[in-house]
Tab-separated table of C-alpha atoms and ligand atoms in Angstrom:
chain	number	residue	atom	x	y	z
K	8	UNK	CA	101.306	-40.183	-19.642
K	9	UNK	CA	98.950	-42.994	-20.288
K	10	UNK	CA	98.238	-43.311	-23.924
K	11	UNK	CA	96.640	-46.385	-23.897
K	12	UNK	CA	94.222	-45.562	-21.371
K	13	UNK	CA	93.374	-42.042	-22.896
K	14	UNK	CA	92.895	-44.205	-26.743
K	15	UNK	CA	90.442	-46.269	-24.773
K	16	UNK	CA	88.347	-43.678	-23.173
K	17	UNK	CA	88.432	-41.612	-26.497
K	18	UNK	CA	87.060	-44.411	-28.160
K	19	UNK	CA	84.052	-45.327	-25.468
K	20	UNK	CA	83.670	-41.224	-25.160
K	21	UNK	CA	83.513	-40.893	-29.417
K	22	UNK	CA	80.417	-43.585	-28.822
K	23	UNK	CA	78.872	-41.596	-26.150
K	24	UNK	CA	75.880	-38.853	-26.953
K	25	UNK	CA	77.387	-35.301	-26.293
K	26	UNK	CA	75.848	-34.968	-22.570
K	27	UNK	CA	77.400	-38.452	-21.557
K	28	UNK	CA	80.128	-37.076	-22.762
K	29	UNK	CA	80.471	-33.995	-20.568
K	30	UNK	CA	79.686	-36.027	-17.519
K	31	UNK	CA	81.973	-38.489	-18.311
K	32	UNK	CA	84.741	-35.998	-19.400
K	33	UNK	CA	83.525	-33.503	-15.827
K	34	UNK	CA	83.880	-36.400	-13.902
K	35	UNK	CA	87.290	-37.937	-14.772
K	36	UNK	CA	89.009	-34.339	-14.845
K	37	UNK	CA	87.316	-34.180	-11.012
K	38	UNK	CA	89.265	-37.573	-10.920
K	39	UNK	CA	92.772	-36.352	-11.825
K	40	UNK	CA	94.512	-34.761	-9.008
K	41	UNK	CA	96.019	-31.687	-10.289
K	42	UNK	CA	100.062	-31.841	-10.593
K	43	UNK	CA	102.652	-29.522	-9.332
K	44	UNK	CA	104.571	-28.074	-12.144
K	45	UNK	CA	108.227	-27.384	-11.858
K	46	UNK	CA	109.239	-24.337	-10.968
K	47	UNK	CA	110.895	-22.109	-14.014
K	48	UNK	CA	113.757	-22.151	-12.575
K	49	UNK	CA	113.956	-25.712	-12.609
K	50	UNK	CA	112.883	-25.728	-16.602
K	51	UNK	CA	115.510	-23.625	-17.713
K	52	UNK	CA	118.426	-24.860	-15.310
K	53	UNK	CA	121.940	-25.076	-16.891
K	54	UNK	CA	125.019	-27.211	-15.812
K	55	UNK	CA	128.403	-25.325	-16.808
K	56	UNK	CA	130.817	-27.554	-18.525
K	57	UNK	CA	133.366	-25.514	-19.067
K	58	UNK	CA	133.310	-21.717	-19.618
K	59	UNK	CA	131.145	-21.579	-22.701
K	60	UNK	CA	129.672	-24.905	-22.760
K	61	UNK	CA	126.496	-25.686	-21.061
K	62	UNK	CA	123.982	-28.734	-20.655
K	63	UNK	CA	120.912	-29.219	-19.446
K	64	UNK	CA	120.027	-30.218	-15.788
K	65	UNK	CA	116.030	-31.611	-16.532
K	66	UNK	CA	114.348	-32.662	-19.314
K	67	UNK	CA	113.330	-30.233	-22.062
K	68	UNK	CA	109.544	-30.334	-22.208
K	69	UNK	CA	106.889	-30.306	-25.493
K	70	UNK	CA	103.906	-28.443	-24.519
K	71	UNK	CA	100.597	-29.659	-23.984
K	72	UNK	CA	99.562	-30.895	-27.310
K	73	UNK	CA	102.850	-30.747	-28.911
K	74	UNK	CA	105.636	-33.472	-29.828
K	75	UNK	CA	108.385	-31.484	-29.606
K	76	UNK	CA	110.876	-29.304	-27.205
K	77	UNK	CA	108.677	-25.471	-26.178
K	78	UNK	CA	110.315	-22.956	-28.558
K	79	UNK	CA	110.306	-20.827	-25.464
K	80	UNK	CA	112.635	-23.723	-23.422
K	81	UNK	CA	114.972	-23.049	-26.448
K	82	UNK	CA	115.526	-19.270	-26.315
K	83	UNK	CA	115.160	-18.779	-22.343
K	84	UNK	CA	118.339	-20.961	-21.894
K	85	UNK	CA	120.657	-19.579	-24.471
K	86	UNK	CA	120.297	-16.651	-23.229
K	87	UNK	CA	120.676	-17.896	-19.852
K	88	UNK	CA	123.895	-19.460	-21.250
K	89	UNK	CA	125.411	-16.463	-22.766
K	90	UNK	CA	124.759	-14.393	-19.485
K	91	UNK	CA	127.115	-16.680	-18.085
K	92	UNK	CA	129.917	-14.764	-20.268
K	93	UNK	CA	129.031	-11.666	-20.061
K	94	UNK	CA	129.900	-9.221	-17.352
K	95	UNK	CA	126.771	-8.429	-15.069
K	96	UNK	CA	126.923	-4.728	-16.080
K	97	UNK	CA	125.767	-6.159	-19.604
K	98	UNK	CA	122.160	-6.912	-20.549
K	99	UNK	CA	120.064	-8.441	-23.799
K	100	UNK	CA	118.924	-5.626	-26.382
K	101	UNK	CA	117.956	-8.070	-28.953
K	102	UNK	CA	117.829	-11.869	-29.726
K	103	UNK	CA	117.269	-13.489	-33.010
K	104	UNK	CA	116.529	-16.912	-32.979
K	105	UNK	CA	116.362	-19.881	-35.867
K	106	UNK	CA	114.785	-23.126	-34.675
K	107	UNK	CA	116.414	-25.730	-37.155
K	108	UNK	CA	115.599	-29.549	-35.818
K	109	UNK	CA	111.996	-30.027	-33.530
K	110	UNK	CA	113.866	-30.687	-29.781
K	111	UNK	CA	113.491	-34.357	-28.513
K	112	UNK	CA	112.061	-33.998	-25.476
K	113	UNK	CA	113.791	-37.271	-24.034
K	114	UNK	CA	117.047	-36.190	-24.061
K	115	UNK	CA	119.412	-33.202	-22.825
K	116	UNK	CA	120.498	-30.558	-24.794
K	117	UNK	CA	123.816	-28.589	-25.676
K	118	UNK	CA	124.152	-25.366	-25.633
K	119	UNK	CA	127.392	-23.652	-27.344
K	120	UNK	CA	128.554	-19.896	-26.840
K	121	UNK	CA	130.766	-18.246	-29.403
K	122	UNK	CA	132.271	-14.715	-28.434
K	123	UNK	CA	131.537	-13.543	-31.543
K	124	UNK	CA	133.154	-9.703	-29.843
K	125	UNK	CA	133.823	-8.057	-26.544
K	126	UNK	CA	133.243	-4.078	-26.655
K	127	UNK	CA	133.088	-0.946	-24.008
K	128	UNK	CA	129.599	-0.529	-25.201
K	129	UNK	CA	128.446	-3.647	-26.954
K	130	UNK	CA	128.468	-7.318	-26.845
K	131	UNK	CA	128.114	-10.431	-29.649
K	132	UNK	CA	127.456	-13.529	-28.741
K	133	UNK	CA	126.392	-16.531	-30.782
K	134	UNK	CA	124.510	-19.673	-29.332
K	135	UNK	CA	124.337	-23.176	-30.630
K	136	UNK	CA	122.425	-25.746	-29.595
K	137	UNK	CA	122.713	-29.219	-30.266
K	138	UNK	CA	120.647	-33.125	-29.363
K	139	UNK	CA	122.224	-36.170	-30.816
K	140	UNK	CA	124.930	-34.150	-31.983
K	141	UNK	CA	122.367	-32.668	-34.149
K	142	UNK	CA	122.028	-28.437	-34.313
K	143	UNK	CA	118.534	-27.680	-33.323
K	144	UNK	CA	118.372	-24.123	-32.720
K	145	UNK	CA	120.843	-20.998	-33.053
K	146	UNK	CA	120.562	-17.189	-31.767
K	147	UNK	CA	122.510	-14.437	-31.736
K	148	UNK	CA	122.364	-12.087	-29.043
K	149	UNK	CA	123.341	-8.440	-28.658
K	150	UNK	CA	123.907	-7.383	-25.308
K	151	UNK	CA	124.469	-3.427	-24.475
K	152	UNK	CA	126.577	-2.058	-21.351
K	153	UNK	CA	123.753	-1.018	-19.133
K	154	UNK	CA	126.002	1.414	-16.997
K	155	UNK	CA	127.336	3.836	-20.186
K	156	UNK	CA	124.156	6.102	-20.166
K	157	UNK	CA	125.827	9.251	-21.757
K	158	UNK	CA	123.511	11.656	-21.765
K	159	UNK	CA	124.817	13.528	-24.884
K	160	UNK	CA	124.301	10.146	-26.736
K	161	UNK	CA	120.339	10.250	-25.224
K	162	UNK	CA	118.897	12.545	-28.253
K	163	UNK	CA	115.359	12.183	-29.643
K	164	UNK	CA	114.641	9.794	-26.435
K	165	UNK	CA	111.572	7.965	-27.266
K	166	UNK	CA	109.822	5.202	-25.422
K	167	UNK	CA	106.253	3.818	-26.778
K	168	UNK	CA	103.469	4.441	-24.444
K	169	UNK	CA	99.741	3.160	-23.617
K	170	UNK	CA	97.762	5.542	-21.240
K	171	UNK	CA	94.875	4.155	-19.040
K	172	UNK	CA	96.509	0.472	-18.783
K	173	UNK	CA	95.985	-0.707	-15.309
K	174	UNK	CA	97.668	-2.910	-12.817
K	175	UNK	CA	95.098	-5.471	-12.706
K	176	UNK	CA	93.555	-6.801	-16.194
K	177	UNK	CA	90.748	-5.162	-16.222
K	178	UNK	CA	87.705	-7.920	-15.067
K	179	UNK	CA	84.974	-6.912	-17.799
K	180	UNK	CA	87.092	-8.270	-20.794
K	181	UNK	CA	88.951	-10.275	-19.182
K	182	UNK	CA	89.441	-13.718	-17.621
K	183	UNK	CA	91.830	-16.299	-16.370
K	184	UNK	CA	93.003	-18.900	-18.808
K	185	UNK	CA	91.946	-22.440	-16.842
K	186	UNK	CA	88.427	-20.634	-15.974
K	187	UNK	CA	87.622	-19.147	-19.254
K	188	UNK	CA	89.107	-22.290	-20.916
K	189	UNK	CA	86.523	-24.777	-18.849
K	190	UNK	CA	83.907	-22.700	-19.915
K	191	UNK	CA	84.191	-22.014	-23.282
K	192	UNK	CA	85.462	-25.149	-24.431
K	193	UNK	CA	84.961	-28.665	-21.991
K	194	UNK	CA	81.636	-26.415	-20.494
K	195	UNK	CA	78.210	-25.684	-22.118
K	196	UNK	CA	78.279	-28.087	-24.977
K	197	UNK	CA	80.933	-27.134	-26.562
K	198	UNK	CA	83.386	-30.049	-26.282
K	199	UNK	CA	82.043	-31.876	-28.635
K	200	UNK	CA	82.395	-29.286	-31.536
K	201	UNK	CA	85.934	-29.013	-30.305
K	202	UNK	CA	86.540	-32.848	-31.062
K	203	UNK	CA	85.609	-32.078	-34.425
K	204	UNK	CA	89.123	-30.840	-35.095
K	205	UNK	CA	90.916	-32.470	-33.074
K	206	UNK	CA	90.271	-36.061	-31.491
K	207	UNK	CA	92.838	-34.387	-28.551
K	208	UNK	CA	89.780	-32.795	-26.992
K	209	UNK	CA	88.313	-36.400	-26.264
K	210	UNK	CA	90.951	-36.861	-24.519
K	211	UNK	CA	90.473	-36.201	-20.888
K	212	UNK	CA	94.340	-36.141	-19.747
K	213	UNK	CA	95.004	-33.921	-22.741
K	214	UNK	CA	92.595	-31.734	-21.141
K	215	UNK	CA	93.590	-32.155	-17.793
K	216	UNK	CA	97.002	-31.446	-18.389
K	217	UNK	CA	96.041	-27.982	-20.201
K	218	UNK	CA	94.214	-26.759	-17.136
K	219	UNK	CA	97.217	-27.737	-14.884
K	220	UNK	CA	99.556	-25.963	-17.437
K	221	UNK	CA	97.007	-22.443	-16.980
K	222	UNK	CA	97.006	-23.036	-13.087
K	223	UNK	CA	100.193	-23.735	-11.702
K	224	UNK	CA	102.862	-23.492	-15.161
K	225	UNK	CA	105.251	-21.286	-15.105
K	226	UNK	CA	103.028	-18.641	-16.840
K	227	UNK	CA	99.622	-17.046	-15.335
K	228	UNK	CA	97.431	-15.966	-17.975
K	229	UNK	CA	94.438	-13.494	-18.591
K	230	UNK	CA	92.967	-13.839	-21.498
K	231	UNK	CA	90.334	-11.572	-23.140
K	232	UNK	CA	86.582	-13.655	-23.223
K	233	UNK	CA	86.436	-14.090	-26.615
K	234	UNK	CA	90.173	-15.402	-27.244
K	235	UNK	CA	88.833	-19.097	-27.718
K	236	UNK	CA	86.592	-18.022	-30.732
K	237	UNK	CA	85.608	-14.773	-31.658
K	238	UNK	CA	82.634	-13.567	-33.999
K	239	UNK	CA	84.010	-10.210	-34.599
K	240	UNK	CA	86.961	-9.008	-36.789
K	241	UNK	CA	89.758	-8.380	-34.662
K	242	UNK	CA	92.860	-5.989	-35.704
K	243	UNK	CA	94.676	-7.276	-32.186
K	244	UNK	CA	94.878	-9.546	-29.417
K	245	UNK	CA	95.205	-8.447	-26.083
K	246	UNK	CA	95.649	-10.096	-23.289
K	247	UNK	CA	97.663	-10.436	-19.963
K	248	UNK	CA	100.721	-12.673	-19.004
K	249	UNK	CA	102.863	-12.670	-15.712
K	250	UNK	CA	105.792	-15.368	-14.152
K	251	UNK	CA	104.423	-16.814	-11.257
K	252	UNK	CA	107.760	-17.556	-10.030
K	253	UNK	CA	109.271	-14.943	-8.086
K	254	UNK	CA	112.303	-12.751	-9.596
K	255	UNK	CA	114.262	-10.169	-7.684
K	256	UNK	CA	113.711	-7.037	-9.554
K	257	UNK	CA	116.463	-5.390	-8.389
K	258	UNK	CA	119.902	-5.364	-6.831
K	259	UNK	CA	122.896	-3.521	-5.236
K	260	UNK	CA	125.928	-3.994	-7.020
K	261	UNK	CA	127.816	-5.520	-4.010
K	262	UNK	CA	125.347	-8.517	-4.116
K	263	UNK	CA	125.475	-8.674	-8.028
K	264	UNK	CA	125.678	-12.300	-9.137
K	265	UNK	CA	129.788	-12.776	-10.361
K	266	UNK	CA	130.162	-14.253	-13.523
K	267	UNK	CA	130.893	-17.627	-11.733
K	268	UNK	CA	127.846	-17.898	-9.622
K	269	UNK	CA	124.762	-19.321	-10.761
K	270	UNK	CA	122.592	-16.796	-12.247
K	271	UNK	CA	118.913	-17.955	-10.518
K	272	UNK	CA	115.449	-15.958	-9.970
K	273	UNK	CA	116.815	-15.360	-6.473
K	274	UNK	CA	120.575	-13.964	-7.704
K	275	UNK	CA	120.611	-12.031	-10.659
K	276	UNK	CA	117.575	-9.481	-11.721
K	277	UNK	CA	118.588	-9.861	-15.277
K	278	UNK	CA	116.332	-13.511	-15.225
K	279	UNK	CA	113.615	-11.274	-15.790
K	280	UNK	CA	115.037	-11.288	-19.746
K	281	UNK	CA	115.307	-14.817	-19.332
K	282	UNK	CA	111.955	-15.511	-18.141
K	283	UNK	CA	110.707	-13.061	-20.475
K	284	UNK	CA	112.357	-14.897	-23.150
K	285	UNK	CA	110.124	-18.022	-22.294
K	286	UNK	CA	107.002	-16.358	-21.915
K	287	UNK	CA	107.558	-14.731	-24.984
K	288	UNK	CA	106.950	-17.782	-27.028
K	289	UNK	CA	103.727	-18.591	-25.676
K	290	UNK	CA	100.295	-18.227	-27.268
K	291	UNK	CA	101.919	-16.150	-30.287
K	292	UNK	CA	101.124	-18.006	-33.020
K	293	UNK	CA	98.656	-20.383	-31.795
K	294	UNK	CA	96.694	-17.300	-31.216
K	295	UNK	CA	96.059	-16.977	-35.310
K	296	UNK	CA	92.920	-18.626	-35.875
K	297	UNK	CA	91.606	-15.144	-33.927
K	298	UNK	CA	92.610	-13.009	-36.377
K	299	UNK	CA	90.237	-14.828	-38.875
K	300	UNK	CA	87.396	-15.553	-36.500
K	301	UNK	CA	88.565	-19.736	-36.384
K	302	UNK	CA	88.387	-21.326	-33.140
K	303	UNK	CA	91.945	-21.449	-31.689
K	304	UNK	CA	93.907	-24.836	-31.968
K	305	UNK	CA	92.142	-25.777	-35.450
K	306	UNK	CA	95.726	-26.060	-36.819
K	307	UNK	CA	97.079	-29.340	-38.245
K	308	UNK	CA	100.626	-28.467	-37.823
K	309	UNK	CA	102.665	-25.506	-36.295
K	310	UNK	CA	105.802	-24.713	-35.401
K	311	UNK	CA	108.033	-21.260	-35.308
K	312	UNK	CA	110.549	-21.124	-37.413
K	313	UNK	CA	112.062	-18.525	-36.050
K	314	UNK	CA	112.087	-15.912	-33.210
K	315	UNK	CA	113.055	-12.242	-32.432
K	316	UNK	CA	113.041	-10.288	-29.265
K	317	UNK	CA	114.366	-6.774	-29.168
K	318	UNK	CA	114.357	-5.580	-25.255
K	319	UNK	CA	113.530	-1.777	-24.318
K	320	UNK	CA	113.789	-2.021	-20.683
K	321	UNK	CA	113.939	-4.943	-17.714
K	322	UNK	CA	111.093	-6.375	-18.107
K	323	UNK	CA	109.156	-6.833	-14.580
K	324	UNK	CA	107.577	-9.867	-15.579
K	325	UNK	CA	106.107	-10.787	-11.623
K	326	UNK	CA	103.467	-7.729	-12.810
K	327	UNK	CA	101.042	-7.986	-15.334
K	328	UNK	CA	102.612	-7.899	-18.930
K	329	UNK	CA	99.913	-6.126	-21.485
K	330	UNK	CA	100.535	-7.905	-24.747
K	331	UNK	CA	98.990	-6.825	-28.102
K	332	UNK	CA	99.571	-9.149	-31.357
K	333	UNK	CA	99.323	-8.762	-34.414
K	334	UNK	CA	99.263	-11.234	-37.649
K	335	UNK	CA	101.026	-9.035	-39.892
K	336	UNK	CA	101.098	-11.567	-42.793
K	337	UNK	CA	100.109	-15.156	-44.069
K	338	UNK	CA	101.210	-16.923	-46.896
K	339	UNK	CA	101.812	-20.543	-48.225
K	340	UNK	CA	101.331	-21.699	-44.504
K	341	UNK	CA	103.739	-19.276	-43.230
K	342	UNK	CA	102.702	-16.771	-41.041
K	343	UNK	CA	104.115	-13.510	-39.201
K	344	UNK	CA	103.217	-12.534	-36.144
K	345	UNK	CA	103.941	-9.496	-34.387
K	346	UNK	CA	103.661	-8.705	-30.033
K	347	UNK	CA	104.290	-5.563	-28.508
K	348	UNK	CA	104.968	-6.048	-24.308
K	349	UNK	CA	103.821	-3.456	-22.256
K	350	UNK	CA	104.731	-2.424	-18.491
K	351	UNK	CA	100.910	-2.578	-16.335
K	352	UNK	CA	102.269	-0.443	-14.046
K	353	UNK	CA	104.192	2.607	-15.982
K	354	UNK	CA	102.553	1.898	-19.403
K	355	UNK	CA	106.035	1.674	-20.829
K	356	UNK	CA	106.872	-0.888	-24.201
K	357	UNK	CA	109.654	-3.403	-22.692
K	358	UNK	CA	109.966	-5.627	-25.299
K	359	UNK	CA	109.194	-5.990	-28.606
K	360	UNK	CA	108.747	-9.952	-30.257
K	361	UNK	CA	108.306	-11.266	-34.108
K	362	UNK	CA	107.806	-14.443	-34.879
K	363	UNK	CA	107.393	-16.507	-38.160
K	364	UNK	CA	105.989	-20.040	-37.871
K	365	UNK	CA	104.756	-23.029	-40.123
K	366	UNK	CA	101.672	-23.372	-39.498
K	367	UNK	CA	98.787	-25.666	-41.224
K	368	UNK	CA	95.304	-25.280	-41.961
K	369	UNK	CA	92.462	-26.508	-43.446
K	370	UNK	CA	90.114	-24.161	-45.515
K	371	UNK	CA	88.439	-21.818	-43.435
K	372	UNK	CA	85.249	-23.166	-45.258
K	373	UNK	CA	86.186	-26.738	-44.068
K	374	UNK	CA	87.277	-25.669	-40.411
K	375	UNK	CA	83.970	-23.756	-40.056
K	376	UNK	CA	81.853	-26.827	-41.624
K	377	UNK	CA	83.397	-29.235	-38.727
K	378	UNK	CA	83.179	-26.604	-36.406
N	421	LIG	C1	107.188	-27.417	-20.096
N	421	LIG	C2	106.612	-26.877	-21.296
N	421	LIG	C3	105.465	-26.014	-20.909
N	421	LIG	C4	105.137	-24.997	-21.920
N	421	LIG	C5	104.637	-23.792	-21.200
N	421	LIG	C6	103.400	-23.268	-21.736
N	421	LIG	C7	103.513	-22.927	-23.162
N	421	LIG	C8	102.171	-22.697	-23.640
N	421	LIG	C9	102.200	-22.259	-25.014
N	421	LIG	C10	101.939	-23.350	-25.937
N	421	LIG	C11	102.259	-22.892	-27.279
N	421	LIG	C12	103.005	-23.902	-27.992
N	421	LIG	C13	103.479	-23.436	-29.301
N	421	LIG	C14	104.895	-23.032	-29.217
N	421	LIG	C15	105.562	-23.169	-30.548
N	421	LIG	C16	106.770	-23.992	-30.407
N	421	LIG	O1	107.344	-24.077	-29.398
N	421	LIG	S1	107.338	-24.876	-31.841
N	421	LIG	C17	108.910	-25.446	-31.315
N	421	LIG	C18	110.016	-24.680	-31.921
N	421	LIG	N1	110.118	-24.885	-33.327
N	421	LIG	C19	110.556	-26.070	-33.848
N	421	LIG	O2	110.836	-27.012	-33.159
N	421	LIG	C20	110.731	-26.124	-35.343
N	421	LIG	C21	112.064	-26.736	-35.689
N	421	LIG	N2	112.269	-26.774	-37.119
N	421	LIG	C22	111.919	-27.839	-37.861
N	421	LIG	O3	111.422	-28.826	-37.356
N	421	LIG	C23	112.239	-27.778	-39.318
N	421	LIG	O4	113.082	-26.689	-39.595
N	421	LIG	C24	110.963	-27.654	-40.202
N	421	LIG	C25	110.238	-26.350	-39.923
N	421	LIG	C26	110.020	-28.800	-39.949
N	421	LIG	C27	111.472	-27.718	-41.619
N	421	LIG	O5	110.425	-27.841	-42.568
N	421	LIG	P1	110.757	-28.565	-43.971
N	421	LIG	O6	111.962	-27.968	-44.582
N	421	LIG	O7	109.485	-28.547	-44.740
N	421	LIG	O8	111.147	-30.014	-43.444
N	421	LIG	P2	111.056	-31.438	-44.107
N	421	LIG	O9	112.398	-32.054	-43.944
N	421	LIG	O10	110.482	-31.358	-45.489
N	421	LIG	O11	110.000	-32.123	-43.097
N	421	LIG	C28	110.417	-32.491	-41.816
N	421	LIG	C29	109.213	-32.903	-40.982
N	421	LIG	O12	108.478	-31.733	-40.611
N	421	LIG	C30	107.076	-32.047	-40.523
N	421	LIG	N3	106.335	-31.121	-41.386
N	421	LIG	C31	106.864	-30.134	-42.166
N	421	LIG	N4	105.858	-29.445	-42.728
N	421	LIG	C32	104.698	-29.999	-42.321
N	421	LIG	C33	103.315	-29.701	-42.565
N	421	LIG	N5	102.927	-28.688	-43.351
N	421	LIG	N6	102.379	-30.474	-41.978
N	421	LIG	C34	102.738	-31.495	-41.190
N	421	LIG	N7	104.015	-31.818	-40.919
N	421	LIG	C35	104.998	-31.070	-41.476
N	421	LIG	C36	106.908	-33.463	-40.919
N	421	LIG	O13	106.874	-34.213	-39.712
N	421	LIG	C37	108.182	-33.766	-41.673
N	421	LIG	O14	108.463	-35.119	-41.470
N	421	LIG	P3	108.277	-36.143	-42.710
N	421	LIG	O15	106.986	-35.814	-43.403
N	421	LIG	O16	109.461	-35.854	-43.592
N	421	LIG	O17	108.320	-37.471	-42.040
């Protein structure tokens, strides 16, 4: 990226009046050609070492806006490295995640299984992951034998429910990320109010790069119309995500993936956890300011501090995902947030996510004053 050139134009744009501004800002992000992301696949891919040692292949990525390695990056490929040492029969029930050191995104990282235990029924595995020789992030994953459904074991079988979701997210309430995001924030004034808490929005290849990320990143969004700011009080967010990359969803046994394959989007239906396990990251906690009717990204510092994913079912994430979160609690700059992940098409929970992060705020007096 070219800082220097984005300081420059922030400065001549921050002497502007607000409808030079636009213009100026409208016709440099005409300007930029919109880049191909890589595919997730190519995000997440490990190189084995040796049979429970794995490195990177590419870079791992900060998101738009952010210094360090995506949380998501982190917990998508250790559990892509533990499914290297597991049999295929075996898939994720939960993950619990710690994210120790920020990731530098210049260099490769480390990841480390442990066989914590090897059951008929159940699975342990611990994951380390390490940058300099510096830990950065740990989980521990349980993994359950996906072929030992007894059904005298299958008592008081529950599985959460939503009637009436559809499909398609629903048009009237919702909208896609890069449209709604050019409208309600770099459209119809509002830019300017946006630079008011952070000088980022000035920037035009910050702003560039965060349509890109909505259009072509490994994550298609649909986001309800007021997600940016809303005026009302709001018990839950809802809103849509999907993997634009295509996963198979299912497989014959014969053409199962063996353990010393590489497990891809193409090989191995069980990416769908991993992919899930990277979405599952995304717009959790920066999603807080909603809950308190703040404009998103009026935060002075956030990260998670740690992550947890319990899994009800393969999660089909080439459909629609319905999410609804919830800030269960914040206190002293840490906050709890809380998604359920349902199923579009059977209205079925798959997954269930909680989060803590650090996260930093002004007053919501002084937000609303620069707002
Ligand atoms: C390809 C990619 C595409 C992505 C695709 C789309 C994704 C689209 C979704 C986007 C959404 C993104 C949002 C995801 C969210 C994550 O991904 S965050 C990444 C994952 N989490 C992390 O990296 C956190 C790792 N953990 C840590 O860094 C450390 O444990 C902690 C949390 C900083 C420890 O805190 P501490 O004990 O207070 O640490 P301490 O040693 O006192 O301070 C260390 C540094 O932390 C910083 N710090 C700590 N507290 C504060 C504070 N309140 N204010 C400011 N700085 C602070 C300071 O820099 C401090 O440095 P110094 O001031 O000492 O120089």
């Amino acid at each position: 990226m070219n800082v220097v050139v984005g300081m420059s134009h922030l400065r001549k744009l921050s002497l502007m009046s607000p409808l030079q501004m636009l213009h100026t800002t409208k016709r440099k992000l005409s300007s930029v050609t919109a880049k191909n992301h890589a595919s997730l696949e190519s995000l997440l891919e490990l190189v084995p070492q040796t049979a429970t040692k794995f490195i990177t292949k590419n870079l791992p990525a900060a998101p738009v806006g952010s210094r360090g390695t995506f949380g998501g990056t982190l917990v998508a490929q250790s559990l892509l490295a533990s499914l290297y040492t597991v049999p295929t029969n075996f898939v994720p029930t939960s993950l619990r995640c710690y994210f120790i050191n920020g990731g530098d995104p210049t260099n490769m990282i480390t990841y480390q299984v442990e066989k914590l235990r090897d059951g008929r029924n159940f699975i342990h595995r611990q994951i380390r992951a390490y940058q300099h020789n510096k830990l950065i992030f740990q989980s521990m994953i349980l993994f359950s034998n996906q072929r030992n459904s007894n059904d005298a074991h299958d008592s008081l079988h529950h599985l959460a429910h939503l009637d009436n979701l559809t499909p398609l997210p629903p048009t009237e309430t919702h909208q896609d990320a890069a449209s709604l995001y050019t409208e309600k924030i770099i459209k119809n004034g509002n830019l300017q109010r946006y630079a008011h808490l952070s000088e980022r929005f000035l920037d035009t290849e910050h702003l560039q790069r965060q349509i890109d990320t909505f259009e072509t990143g490994p994550m298609e969004y649909q986001f309800p119309k007021d997600i940016f700011y809303t005026q009302n009080k709001q018990e839950m967010l809802k809103y849509y995500v999907r993997i634009r990359q295509p996963i198979i969803q299912t497989q014959d046994d014969a053409a199962v993936a063996s353990e010393t394959k590489l497990i891809t989007p193409e090989t191995d239906a069980r990416y769908n956890y991993v992919a899930f396990a990277y979405l599952s990251d995304s717009y959790l906690l920066l999603t807080l300011p909603y809950f308190h009717e703040l404009p998103l990204y009026s935060h002075n510092f956030s990260v998670s501090l740690d992550h947890t994913v319990y899994f009800h079912q393969l999660p089909a994430v080439n459909d629609w995902i319905f999410l609804r979160v919830k800030s269960v609690r914040s206190h002293w700059d840490k906050h709890l947030v809380q998604g359920e992940y349902y199923d579009t098409r059977s209205g079925d929970i798959v997954a269930s996510v909680s989060q803590e992060g650090l996260v930093s705020y002004d007053s919501e007096e002084a937000i609303r004053a620069k707002f």
